[in-house]
Amino acid sequence: DNTHAAGAVSDATNSIDIFTIPIAHTVVRCIHTNLLGATKEVTMVLKGTAGGSMGEGGDENALIYRPGDHPLTTPLPAAPDDGFLDSRSTKHRRLPHLLRDLEYIFETPGTAMRLLLPQPSPTRVTNIPRSIVESFGPQSLLTFPAVWSRLLRLAQGMDPQKRKISGGHVEYEQQRWLEAFGLSINIAGTRDALAESSSNSTPNSSKPPSLGPTREAVGKLFVALLREIKLWLYREGLLETGYFLLPANTGGLGERGQSEGLQRSTLHVKSSQIAALLPSPIKEANSTVAHACQLSCETSVKMTEAQLALIESALRHELSQHEGRGAIMGDWLKIPHSPLAGDSISFHLPLHRALARSIRSICSVVVPDESRISEPGSWWKLPVLDDDFPALPKGVNSDPGSLILQHPLCALLRPTLRSSNCRVVWSAGPDCSTPEAQLRRSRSRAVSAAIASAKIVHSLCDHPLRCLAASQQIERHLWARNGSSATGMALNYGSAPLCRSFRDLDLTLVQLSASGLSIGLGARRVFSLLVNRFSMDGYLCDPKLTSGTGSGASRSSSPTSGGSYGGGSSVWQNPPRLNDPDYAVVLSEAFFTTLCLVVTELPSPPPLSAFDDSALRRSMRRELLHALAAEPRSHSEAMAAASGAATRRDESDGSSGGSGGASSFYSVFVDVLKDIGQQKKQGSKTGPPTYELKPACSDEYDPTFFHLRRTEHQHAMDNIARLRRLKLSSGRKDSKKCLPLVSSPPLAHPRFMPTRLLLHLPPMDAAIRRMLLFALTDGQWLPPPEPEPAEITNDTDEGNFTETMGAVGLSGSPAQISLQAKLGRRTPNRSVKRSTSPMKHIPFSPAIVAASSKSFIEVLQILTLQVHTLEECASLHRTQPCLDEESKSLSASLSINSYLGRLIHVPFSLVDVWSLRCYPEGPLPSKGSGANRGSILGLLIALYEHRSDHGNGSRSTSDSGHGDDGHG
């Protein structure tokens, strides 16, 4: 047996059971003890013990078994630090051999199911002697998911990094990040084997398991991973030896401080949020309810009874509104973190990515038509994560914790709660009767479970999102002071093929959170978190007006100010100041690129049968198409690129049954290559034949496809522009066709389809308007001010800037822009008289717009995706009635008419702004009325009429995204 071995020796009088624990448990414990024993804290304990500085019963007892401990009932502690990265076992690659052995165990048919599913009776628990089962109880025996999750936690948050925001370039770079990534990659291989082997075959059978056992097995793994994430967030279950690695000269910000910096959080609740909705018993005794509370809940929370009553009231109202579907405490938890500002970040999140890998695995399990027809509202749900808990009837008065614990995640985390997680200072003192003590315990545990659930839900999106943001910043050279080590980390994290074990899984968790239900934050909160983690707060929103004249207001003398508004004293509010003004431009581009990936690269729908390879064909077509778009490839290179769409199950030998296997994978590859590729003419060159993309498939190219690097995308854009011209030239000469910038996104799993509601949020429209305004004004985040009459006067007949402005008729953009007008934005004309103000600027004009080189190709892609997904998102509230209320409301509000209204909507702050008025009241003429220019459509029309690179009579190459290549 691959999972355990057992034997027994008995005689007439007594019996002695001789047994071993399951082999998988043994290998995991061996890896765990090797890593744990190499930590800095353990090393210090051992050195102290060897030196005789500790007596009997000292801290070394934490490293040995005590009487009553048993390997199957006593979990190993988590590592207090990541000193194992400097150990010999890590540096000399000794652990990969053990991880490979564990991978072989998982791949044995039926073994993964045995390990994940519980045994039907205590007498069959891995052949453990009855005496041990009776002594400890079957419930106290460690399951393999719990042991495996604890092992993954050792690498959770290891090798934290901080952006160097001041000083010079780092002189001596550490190379321990190589050991960290090497360990993560080896763990990832074993993790993937467990996730995919659970659905390969059942024990003692070559047939794949049915959907029910597979969902149950993966559900057990989900439970263990979520509970271990809770322990990690609260820093519980660590090895406690009495040593604290906090150097005295760091102010307490040692390795523990950096780790805790990844998890800090505060809880904000105000009584004004629920003032009119408090239950009547609390209304009568409102003196015991706090008006507001702001509590630190990093590893524990301490509150008064009045604050407890406020949180209970808010929770009951929240849960009664969405009946267990929706984020718990979604708007209350505040977790400040900014990688750009120097906060700690770790690229290693094995617990989160194991959860994401298991989710993608269960989403690819066969779901036959019978199950889809019989269970239309639940077949697409994830086990455990999306389970429905019966809510209490409305109006029923029960104890305060009963309704709170109805939330699925609260009930799941209840066994991990400790009394230290939530401490309440009771107004009547600690002494009370037994019934009162039970009520107090129930209330505190309910609130403790709610806070822990909120932290986990937030962490499932936040920690992966931090990695995504930091990776984008490093790729755009914002971490230059950190040296080449930061570049190497970003390269391993975000480049194929390693990105499938890191970045792609982080995207999956962000998508899971955006899709809502009880385990996700929902589209609105995820969008807000995206803006915050990319440091775009105050930038990607409509410009704001303020009546004050403080430091955050933009004066009329500023080159980016808006002056007065409507004749009043309102001024524009400046965006937050970054270390470098150019950072905002780079980060906004990274933000929209990441958003395109989140809404596009969703998990595929599950197959209908074991012979259904449609999902594999779609994924392989997408991978191969973009590989050929970047450059022609040989047959072997094309197959290597296409393998990115295949899982272990697709590349296996097919022994598990069905149509899977290497032969099926190769046949699909041959069909796809024949469909989208053609052999390139070799000419006089010798060598293997190469394949290039057919012109007919050029419109399927995605400018933000995530398995191509940015340099490869530049080559692909040039090739796609050429192929699209060939495609259009092959048609009728008198026909005109405009190809979209990006085609419709791939089909998505029903569980993840609500993620695309991100595209239709009101804040998304505001971000689009702000970026279009930024491109129109050639890099100004605020509308340009109206020039004063004395600001532009001319004493000579030469260099008159107003002539350049007046030369533009109502026909559109100027036919020719002088070099002086282009440079006028930076070097003022000598003939321009300056007023007494300290700084003046060239007034906003069509020449400024024509000379603008600010790219907005990502914004155009977002707008195109909005059109592609409008119908799909507008029907979600009908096709998926189990959605949370916020997603339902947003979906029900979508229609063609509402979308057209969004396109022409002008926010209040941009109404009647001088720079957006039509000529002659404003600076920009138009062929049309010029009304609603502050809207998305109005800004697009202004850019089309006045930008010199839109392809209408100009062949400028300043922006590869707007050339005359057949797409708008």
XYZ file of N, CA and C in Angstrom, residues 617-746:
390
model
N -8.530 23.033 -26.360
C -8.344 23.633 -27.683
C -8.369 25.160 -27.608
N -9.300 25.710 -26.830
C -9.373 27.174 -26.726
C -8.119 27.735 -26.061
N -7.685 27.110 -24.987
C -6.498 27.605 -24.290
C -5.247 27.455 -25.152
N -5.132 26.318 -25.826
C -3.959 26.110 -26.668
C -3.954 27.066 -27.858
N -5.109 27.328 -28.410
C -5.189 28.268 -29.530
C -4.731 29.660 -29.091
N -5.140 30.057 -27.904
C -4.777 31.383 -27.408
C -3.275 31.474 -27.130
N -2.706 30.441 -26.526
C -1.276 30.444 -26.257
C -0.464 30.443 -27.550
N -0.823 29.564 -28.465
C -0.051 29.421 -29.692
C -0.201 30.639 -30.588
N -1.388 31.226 -30.627
C -1.613 32.395 -31.473
C -0.710 33.555 -31.059
N -0.592 33.807 -29.763
C 0.233 34.923 -29.316
C 1.719 34.604 -29.450
N 2.090 33.338 -29.322
C 3.487 32.973 -29.538
C 3.886 33.206 -30.989
N 3.017 32.843 -31.931
C 3.307 33.076 -33.348
C 3.200 34.550 -33.714
N 2.383 35.296 -32.984
C 2.282 36.731 -33.258
C 3.572 37.453 -32.904
N 4.266 36.973 -31.891
C 5.515 37.625 -31.482
C 6.632 37.350 -32.481
N 6.735 36.103 -32.951
C 7.785 35.750 -33.901
C 7.482 34.372 -34.482
N 7.976 34.087 -35.677
C 7.808 32.738 -36.238
C 8.557 31.719 -35.382
N 7.996 30.531 -35.297
C 8.578 29.497 -34.438
C 8.645 28.174 -35.188
N 9.630 27.387 -34.813
C 9.739 26.034 -35.356
C 8.671 25.147 -34.719
N 8.587 23.908 -35.205
C 7.563 22.999 -34.703
C 7.766 22.725 -33.212
N 8.999 22.490 -32.809
C 9.266 22.206 -31.395
C 9.048 23.439 -30.529
N 9.417 24.608 -31.018
C 9.190 25.838 -30.253
C 7.704 26.136 -30.114
N 6.953 25.883 -31.174
C 5.510 26.097 -31.099
C 4.861 25.135 -30.109
N 5.327 23.903 -30.070
C 4.764 22.940 -29.126
C 5.112 23.310 -27.689
N 6.320 23.825 -27.483
C 6.696 24.267 -26.137
C 5.831 25.440 -25.687
N 5.515 26.346 -26.615
C 4.646 27.474 -26.267
C 3.225 27.009 -25.987
N 2.757 26.037 -26.750
C 1.384 25.537 -26.552
C 1.245 24.756 -25.266
N 2.340 24.213 -24.751
C 2.247 23.428 -23.515
C 1.834 24.276 -22.328
N 1.906 25.601 -22.457
C 1.435 26.463 -21.377
C -0.045 26.332 -21.111
N -0.794 25.841 -22.081
C -2.237 25.663 -21.900
C -2.580 24.296 -21.325
N -1.610 23.426 -21.162
C -1.878 22.060 -20.726
C -1.559 21.894 -19.259
N -2.299 21.033 -18.601
C -2.046 20.663 -17.219
C -1.318 19.331 -17.186
N -0.985 18.892 -15.982
C -0.364 17.577 -15.848
C -1.262 16.487 -16.398
N -2.554 16.643 -16.201
C -3.495 15.635 -16.661
C -3.497 15.548 -18.182
N -3.358 16.711 -18.868
C -3.349 16.714 -20.327
C -2.066 16.116 -20.887
N -0.965 16.288 -20.167
C 0.322 15.806 -20.664
C 0.685 14.413 -20.157
N -0.229 13.787 -19.376
C 0.065 12.462 -18.846
C -0.019 11.422 -19.952
N 0.243 10.182 -19.561
C 0.272 9.108 -20.566
C -1.100 8.531 -20.867
N -2.131 9.131 -20.260
C -3.470 8.657 -20.551
C -3.874 7.414 -19.818
N -3.131 6.999 -18.818
C -3.441 5.765 -18.109
C -4.644 5.886 -17.212
N -5.073 7.111 -16.936
C -6.200 7.288 -16.025
C -7.527 7.218 -16.735
N -7.528 6.918 -17.985
C -8.781 6.794 -18.707
C -9.163 8.061 -19.405
N -10.254 7.971 -20.185
C -10.721 9.143 -20.916
C -9.864 9.367 -22.136
N -10.028 10.568 -22.711
C -9.280 10.915 -23.912
C -8.032 11.688 -23.600
N -7.740 11.891 -22.308
C -6.555 12.637 -21.939
C -5.312 11.850 -22.252
N -4.183 12.509 -22.104
C -2.926 11.838 -22.349
C -2.104 12.572 -23.371
N -0.848 12.101 -23.532
C 0.070 12.756 -24.441
C -0.402 12.682 -25.882
N -1.006 11.567 -26.278
C -1.463 11.437 -27.662
C -2.561 12.435 -27.968
N -3.497 12.610 -27.033
C -4.563 13.587 -27.237
C -4.007 14.997 -27.285
N -3.054 15.296 -26.406
C -2.450 16.627 -26.401
C -1.762 16.919 -27.731
N -1.047 15.956 -28.267
C -0.340 16.186 -29.527
C -1.312 16.343 -30.689
N -2.362 15.549 -30.703
C -3.329 15.672 -31.797
C -4.033 17.022 -31.768
N -4.358 17.517 -30.573
C -4.965 18.846 -30.473
C -3.984 19.912 -30.938
N -2.733 19.761 -30.582
C -1.721 20.739 -31.004
C -1.598 20.766 -32.523
N -1.574 19.614 -33.150
C -1.455 19.573 -34.615
C -2.644 20.261 -35.270
N -3.843 20.018 -34.763
C -5.034 20.649 -35.338
C -5.008 22.167 -35.167
N -4.620 22.626 -33.987
C -4.603 24.070 -33.737
C -3.536 24.753 -34.574
N -2.354 24.156 -34.668
C -1.290 24.748 -35.469
C -1.691 24.836 -36.938
N -2.364 23.827 -37.423
C -2.817 23.847 -38.813
C -3.889 24.911 -39.031
N -4.686 25.176 -38.000
C -5.786 26.117 -38.131
C -5.320 27.575 -38.123
N -4.344 27.910 -37.272
C -3.971 29.316 -37.123
C -2.604 29.647 -37.704
N -1.803 28.646 -38.041
C -0.457 28.898 -38.526
C -0.255 28.431 -39.947
N 0.769 28.966 -40.563
C 1.158 28.554 -41.907
C 2.679 28.527 -41.972
N 3.198 27.625 -42.792
C 4.645 27.487 -42.889
C 5.231 28.677 -43.630
N 6.237 29.252 -43.029
C 6.872 30.431 -43.617
C 7.839 30.015 -44.717
N 7.891 30.841 -45.754
C 8.794 30.549 -46.856
C 10.233 30.735 -46.403
N 11.039 29.715 -46.625
C 12.411 29.736 -46.155
C 13.326 30.538 -47.066
N 13.045 30.524 -48.367
C 13.932 31.176 -49.316
C 15.236 30.411 -49.440
N 16.313 31.148 -49.372
C 17.626 30.516 -49.489
C 18.175 30.058 -48.141
N 17.452 30.339 -47.066
C 17.922 29.955 -45.740
C 17.738 28.457 -45.532
N 18.634 27.908 -44.756
C 18.540 26.494 -44.394
C 18.193 26.379 -42.923
N 17.628 25.257 -42.568
C 17.234 25.038 -41.194
C 15.852 24.448 -41.115
N 15.377 24.195 -39.922
C 14.040 23.598 -39.778
C 12.963 24.583 -40.220
N 11.863 24.075 -40.739
C 10.780 24.979 -41.154
C 10.182 25.703 -39.956
N 9.753 26.918 -40.193
C 9.126 27.731 -39.150
C 7.697 28.061 -39.556
N 6.894 28.365 -38.545
C 5.482 28.666 -38.760
C 5.194 30.084 -38.297
N 4.335 30.769 -39.042
C 3.912 32.111 -38.700
C 2.394 32.171 -38.653
N 1.863 33.249 -38.097
C 0.430 33.392 -37.903
C -0.253 33.736 -39.219
N -1.406 33.156 -39.446
C -2.196 33.489 -40.623
C -2.828 34.867 -40.459
N -2.922 35.657 -41.530
C -3.564 36.977 -41.424
C -5.020 36.903 -40.977
N -5.707 35.805 -41.312
C -7.116 35.689 -40.946
C -7.322 35.622 -39.442
N -6.289 35.250 -38.686
C -6.408 35.123 -37.231
C -5.829 36.316 -36.482
N -5.454 37.364 -37.205
C -4.783 38.491 -36.559
C -5.707 39.269 -35.633
N -7.013 39.208 -35.848
C -7.918 39.979 -34.989
C -8.135 39.318 -33.630
N -7.560 38.138 -33.391
C -7.676 37.487 -32.086
C -6.550 37.878 -31.136
N -5.662 38.743 -31.570
C -4.535 39.138 -30.732
C -5.005 40.025 -29.574
N -4.430 39.780 -28.389
C -4.736 40.543 -27.186
C -3.486 41.332 -26.784
N -3.543 42.668 -26.783
C -2.344 43.468 -26.475
C -1.822 43.298 -25.060
N -2.596 42.684 -24.161
C -2.130 42.493 -22.784
C -2.056 41.014 -22.408
N -1.927 40.126 -23.383
C -1.857 38.705 -23.075
C -0.720 38.448 -22.107
N -0.984 37.708 -21.035
C -0.074 37.681 -19.901
C 1.097 36.725 -20.012
N 1.183 35.924 -21.047
C 2.325 35.026 -21.188
C 3.338 35.541 -22.210
N 3.200 36.796 -22.610
C 4.206 37.467 -23.423
C 4.791 38.621 -22.621
N 6.079 38.817 -22.763
C 6.704 39.952 -22.103
C 6.385 41.232 -22.863
N 6.711 42.353 -22.245
C 6.398 43.640 -22.873
C 7.180 43.821 -24.172
N 8.427 43.383 -24.207
C 9.197 43.487 -25.447
C 8.627 42.580 -26.530
N 8.145 41.413 -26.132
C 7.519 40.513 -27.115
C 6.220 41.097 -27.637
N 5.481 41.800 -26.791
C 4.251 42.451 -27.249
C 4.562 43.540 -28.280
N 5.683 44.233 -28.131
C 6.022 45.260 -29.114
C 6.255 44.638 -30.488
N 6.977 43.513 -30.520
C 7.160 42.807 -31.792
C 5.818 42.296 -32.311
N 4.986 41.789 -31.411
C 3.685 41.265 -31.839
C 2.806 42.361 -32.416
N 2.815 43.552 -31.826
C 1.995 44.648 -32.352
C 2.406 45.024 -33.774
N 3.706 45.065 -34.023
C 4.176 45.368 -35.379
C 3.733 44.292 -36.365
N 3.850 43.028 -35.960
C 3.427 41.942 -36.851
C 1.925 41.940 -37.067
N 1.158 42.195 -36.008
C -0.298 42.199 -36.137
C -0.757 43.338 -37.029
N -0.120 44.503 -36.921
C -0.483 45.622 -37.804
C -0.261 45.251 -39.269
N 0.840 44.564 -39.553
C 1.117 44.134 -40.929
C 0.106 43.083 -41.383
N -0.195 42.115 -40.514
C -1.132 41.058 -40.886
C -2.543 41.605 -41.078
N -2.921 42.593 -40.284
C -4.262 43.164 -40.452
C -4.378 43.952 -41.748
N -3.311 44.621 -42.144
C -3.352 45.295 -43.442
C -3.477 44.285 -44.576
N -2.775 43.154 -44.422
C -2.914 42.106 -45.433
C -4.332 41.545 -45.459
N -4.912 41.379 -44.282
C -6.270 40.838 -44.207
C -7.270 41.784 -44.844
N -7.125 43.083 -44.585
C -8.062 44.049 -45.151
C -7.844 44.235 -46.645
N -6.589 44.145 -47.089
C -6.312 44.320 -48.520
C -6.795 43.149 -49.350
N -6.970 41.996 -48.716
C -7.432 40.827 -49.469
C -8.930 40.851 -49.721
N -9.655 41.772 -49.068
C -11.093 41.851 -49.254
C -11.466 42.722 -50.436
N -12.722 43.136 -50.449
C -13.201 44.005 -51.520
C -12.549 45.379 -51.416
N -12.233 45.965 -52.558
C -11.546 47.243 -52.569
C -12.444 48.373 -52.074
N -13.759 48.284 -52.323
C -14.655 49.368 -51.955
C -15.240 49.201 -50.553
N -14.859 48.142 -49.854
C -15.407 47.902 -48.519
C -14.459 48.471 -47.463
N -15.024 49.023 -46.409
C -14.264 49.569 -45.296
C -14.625 48.792 -44.032
N -13.616 48.407 -43.306
C -13.835 47.610 -42.104
C -12.870 48.061 -41.024
N -13.386 48.157 -39.827
C -12.565 48.530 -38.683
C -12.537 47.355 -37.717
N -11.363 46.814 -37.486
C -11.219 45.688 -36.574
C -11.078 46.209 -35.143
N -11.687 45.535 -34.174
C -11.574 45.994 -32.781
C -10.150 45.824 -32.274
N -9.813 46.635 -31.287
C -8.481 46.557 -30.705
C -8.233 45.186 -30.090
N -9.253 44.602 -29.479
C -9.145 43.289 -28.865
C -10.450 42.555 -29.122
N -10.356 41.255 -29.312
C -11.556 40.464 -29.570
C -12.275 40.154 -28.266
N -13.385 39.455 -28.381
C -14.150 39.093 -27.185
C -13.295 38.229 -26.263
N -13.410 38.402 -24.953
C -12.613 37.584 -24.027
C -13.027 36.129 -24.099
N -12.165 35.219 -23.715
C -12.500 33.787 -23.776
C -13.667 33.447 -22.860
